[in-house]
Amino acid sequence: MPKDTITLRISGDVHLEDYLVAMRQFRALIEALNKEVAGGIEVEWSIEDLAAGSADTTVRGGVKEESWQRAVEDIVRAYEEVGISMERGQDFPYSKEAADAAFGITGILNGRIDEITFETEDMEAFVTSAAASSLNRPVQTPAYSYGAIEGRVQTLSSRTGLRFTLFDAFGRGIQCHLRRGDEDMMRDAWNKWVVVEGRVRRDAEGKPKSIRQITDVVVREVGGSEDYREARGAVPVGPNAPSSEEIIRRLRDA
């Protein structure tokens, strides 16, 4: 499959003006990279997917000649390098024009907006206010490990490869990416509580940020609010034992 999509994700309380600024700079960044790595070959970028909440925007590059497809892939790879350099506080790898656009995107980090994600089908780079202010200084390399994360499946999309957002018990949104051909893992998983196993990326505080190379998705049955009543009688008690209501009242009034 061609490597022809790029995504910009804005996380936080995103106002319309923030989004408009980010989209102008997003377009400027793509155009600057086109000039620098693809010789200005005409590439038409169309909206492939939009998602509310975290303001995800995915665009797909198209060309008139099949022989020009390499140009799209070069732009996508350059976009990945931009994201990595911004995330890790490294020297910017491309022109001043591209740098101005990239910093224009991260310039909307203002407290309400707390994270910008540069993403492709193969990677993601997270830029926070702290990271944006520490450019040209080394920061910790992202940590990856095999693991399992529990949460509820939301924001399922199949437009650019199957991906979904997993909201864990703390309400954190974790981006999950399935490999092509593994779509059956998500059968009947929408809005269900699941365990996702795969290559987990964590931030410097150990919090999960994304899961790739997913090996399994297991739907877990979550009990209802009245299921505790099924446990009545599971443990034998004496004839003069207080009721559960009485025990709770005693604990409350202690």
XYZ file of C-alpha atoms in Angstrom:
254
model
C 0.000 0.000 0.000
C 1.275 3.518 -0.771
C 2.564 5.700 2.033
C 0.402 8.704 1.235
C -1.429 10.016 4.330
C -0.452 12.392 7.104
C -2.397 13.408 10.192
C -2.298 16.409 12.485
C -3.994 15.958 15.859
C -4.737 18.851 18.208
C -5.580 17.832 21.768
C -7.291 19.974 24.363
C -9.940 22.675 24.290
C -9.665 23.629 20.614
C -11.341 26.851 19.523
C -12.183 27.599 15.899
C -9.444 30.227 15.592
C -6.871 27.744 16.922
C -7.939 25.214 14.319
C -7.814 27.732 11.472
C -4.289 28.815 12.431
C -3.138 25.197 12.655
C -4.627 24.316 9.255
C -2.978 27.295 7.550
C 0.390 26.311 8.972
C -0.246 22.618 8.230
C -0.786 23.477 4.574
C 2.281 25.727 4.546
C 4.401 22.921 6.020
C 3.256 20.431 3.385
C 3.934 22.916 0.582
C 7.409 23.709 1.943
C 8.295 20.014 2.192
C 6.961 19.468 -1.319
C 9.358 22.078 -2.683
C 12.304 20.733 -0.727
C 12.052 16.950 -1.072
C 9.778 16.440 -4.090
C 10.979 19.141 -6.443
C 7.627 20.896 -6.419
C 5.827 18.057 -8.229
C 2.106 18.796 -8.261
C 0.505 16.873 -5.401
C -3.149 17.333 -4.565
C -3.858 16.870 -0.857
C -7.471 16.018 -0.082
C -9.237 15.617 3.251
C -9.358 11.913 4.032
C -10.702 11.951 7.574
C -11.852 14.428 10.215
C -12.548 13.621 13.853
C -13.957 15.918 16.505
C -12.908 15.939 20.138
C -9.164 15.884 19.578
C -9.467 17.728 16.225
C -7.825 15.085 14.028
C -7.231 16.012 10.403
C -5.923 13.432 7.926
C -5.029 14.307 4.347
C -4.085 12.031 1.462
C -1.717 13.008 -1.322
C -2.635 12.232 -4.904
C -0.698 12.676 -8.155
C -1.673 12.612 -11.825
C 1.150 10.316 -12.903
C 1.872 6.988 -11.226
C 5.592 7.655 -11.553
C 5.149 10.675 -9.266
C 3.898 8.573 -6.335
C 7.420 8.473 -4.920
C 7.161 12.230 -4.392
C 4.176 11.762 -2.072
C 6.043 9.140 -0.057
C 9.060 11.440 0.248
C 6.837 14.211 1.619
C 5.277 11.825 4.150
C 8.726 10.687 5.328
C 9.857 14.293 5.627
C 6.755 15.031 7.717
C 7.735 12.162 10.016
C 11.232 13.615 10.411
C 9.749 17.015 11.239
C 7.575 15.484 13.955
C 10.455 13.525 15.478
C 12.733 16.566 15.539
C 10.024 18.693 17.176
C 9.241 16.034 19.766
C 12.864 15.375 20.717
C 14.049 18.973 20.657
C 16.554 18.332 17.880
C 17.805 20.665 15.167
C 15.130 21.195 12.537
C 16.028 19.060 9.489
C 14.538 21.196 6.711
C 14.299 24.744 5.392
C 13.417 27.876 7.323
C 10.125 28.001 5.430
C 9.212 24.530 6.693
C 10.456 25.384 10.191
C 8.338 28.546 10.344
C 5.255 26.520 9.426
C 6.009 23.736 11.935
C 6.603 26.236 14.741
C 3.444 28.019 13.645
C 1.533 24.804 14.342
C 3.051 24.298 17.796
C 2.553 27.997 18.478
C -1.096 27.288 19.311
C -0.021 25.345 22.424
C -1.483 27.715 24.967
C -2.628 25.775 28.025
C -6.078 25.060 26.628
C -4.354 23.121 23.868
C -1.812 20.870 25.533
C -0.524 18.591 22.780
C 0.087 18.484 19.030
C 0.596 15.117 17.321
C 2.345 14.664 13.974
C 1.215 11.254 12.736
C 1.441 8.886 9.776
C 0.391 5.270 9.389
C 3.811 4.205 10.705
C 4.558 6.598 13.567
C 3.470 9.478 15.735
C 5.351 12.288 17.442
C 3.870 14.176 20.391
C 4.756 17.810 21.021
C 3.686 19.433 24.285
C 4.209 22.944 25.567
C 7.242 21.730 27.507
C 8.770 20.015 24.483
C 8.153 23.000 22.222
C 10.030 25.272 24.630
C 13.021 22.932 24.832
C 13.941 22.756 21.154
C 17.644 22.330 20.383
C 18.083 20.609 23.736
C 18.047 16.811 23.976
C 14.974 15.260 25.552
C 14.202 11.718 26.579
C 13.730 9.255 23.728
C 10.224 7.745 23.739
C 9.983 4.398 25.533
C 8.390 1.359 23.891
C 7.589 -2.016 25.404
C 5.226 -4.911 24.830
C 2.236 -4.687 27.137
C -1.535 -4.636 27.566
C -3.827 -1.670 28.220
C -7.489 -1.801 29.246
C -10.087 0.718 28.191
C -13.215 1.474 26.196
C -13.099 1.594 22.392
C -14.179 4.900 20.849
C -13.550 6.918 17.671
C -13.134 3.922 15.371
C -11.932 4.847 11.857
C -11.045 2.738 8.832
C -10.373 5.487 6.308
C -6.572 5.451 6.606
C -5.935 2.026 8.052
C -7.958 0.849 11.011
C -7.298 2.915 14.103
C -9.252 3.654 17.224
C -9.024 5.583 20.456
C -8.942 3.595 23.687
C -10.073 5.525 26.771
C -8.565 3.986 29.893
C -9.922 4.069 33.452
C -8.398 7.544 33.962
C -10.107 8.973 30.874
C -6.888 9.212 28.864
C -7.244 8.727 25.118
C -4.705 6.222 23.748
C -4.298 5.977 19.979
C -4.314 2.371 18.714
C -3.288 1.285 15.226
C -4.067 -2.109 13.715
C -1.935 -3.599 10.982
C -3.592 -4.199 7.640
C -5.383 -7.529 7.602
C -6.047 -7.547 11.363
C -9.413 -5.787 11.151
C -11.271 -8.846 12.488
C -9.734 -8.183 15.911
C -12.201 -5.323 16.296
C -15.308 -7.341 15.526
C -18.056 -6.318 17.998
C -15.559 -4.242 20.024
C -17.080 -0.797 19.430
C -17.920 0.935 22.729
C -16.860 -2.184 24.647
C -14.335 -2.487 27.466
C -11.343 -4.317 25.989
C -7.769 -5.346 26.667
C -5.396 -4.348 23.855
C -2.017 -6.073 23.636
C 0.836 -4.745 21.548
C 3.802 -2.388 21.403
C 2.958 0.361 23.885
C 4.564 3.755 23.699
C 4.783 5.648 26.998
C 5.749 9.188 27.884
C 8.420 10.236 30.372
C 5.962 9.710 33.246
C 5.138 6.177 32.129
C 1.660 7.025 30.848
C 0.573 5.132 27.709
C 0.314 7.273 24.573
C -0.231 4.820 21.717
C -0.270 1.130 20.813
C 1.039 -0.291 17.538
C 1.835 -3.799 16.289
C -1.302 -4.970 18.092
C -1.383 -8.724 18.653
C -4.754 -9.147 20.363
C -7.932 -7.314 21.345
C -10.024 -9.090 23.989
C -13.523 -7.882 24.861
C -14.176 -8.025 28.596
C -17.587 -8.409 30.133
C -18.259 -5.530 32.510
C -20.792 -6.171 35.260
C -23.912 -4.076 35.655
C -24.658 -1.788 38.577
C -26.892 -4.424 40.245
C -24.632 -7.432 39.680
C -23.345 -7.291 43.242
C -26.674 -8.766 44.330
C -25.674 -12.039 42.661
C -23.036 -12.482 45.369
C -25.687 -12.718 48.095
C -25.320 -16.008 49.930
C -21.879 -16.772 48.522
C -20.389 -16.743 52.037
C -22.336 -18.511 54.824
C -23.115 -16.418 57.904
C -24.542 -17.216 61.311
C -28.234 -16.798 62.164
C -27.587 -13.680 64.267
C -25.230 -11.982 61.806
C -26.164 -8.373 60.960
C -27.427 -7.561 57.500
C -25.155 -5.904 54.964
C -27.159 -2.684 55.350
C -26.524 -2.715 59.114
C -22.788 -3.283 58.600
C -22.588 -0.388 56.140
C -24.498 1.872 58.548
C -22.129 0.994 61.400
C -19.089 1.742 59.255
C -20.590 5.032 58.116
C -21.409 6.163 61.651
C -18.125 5.008 63.208
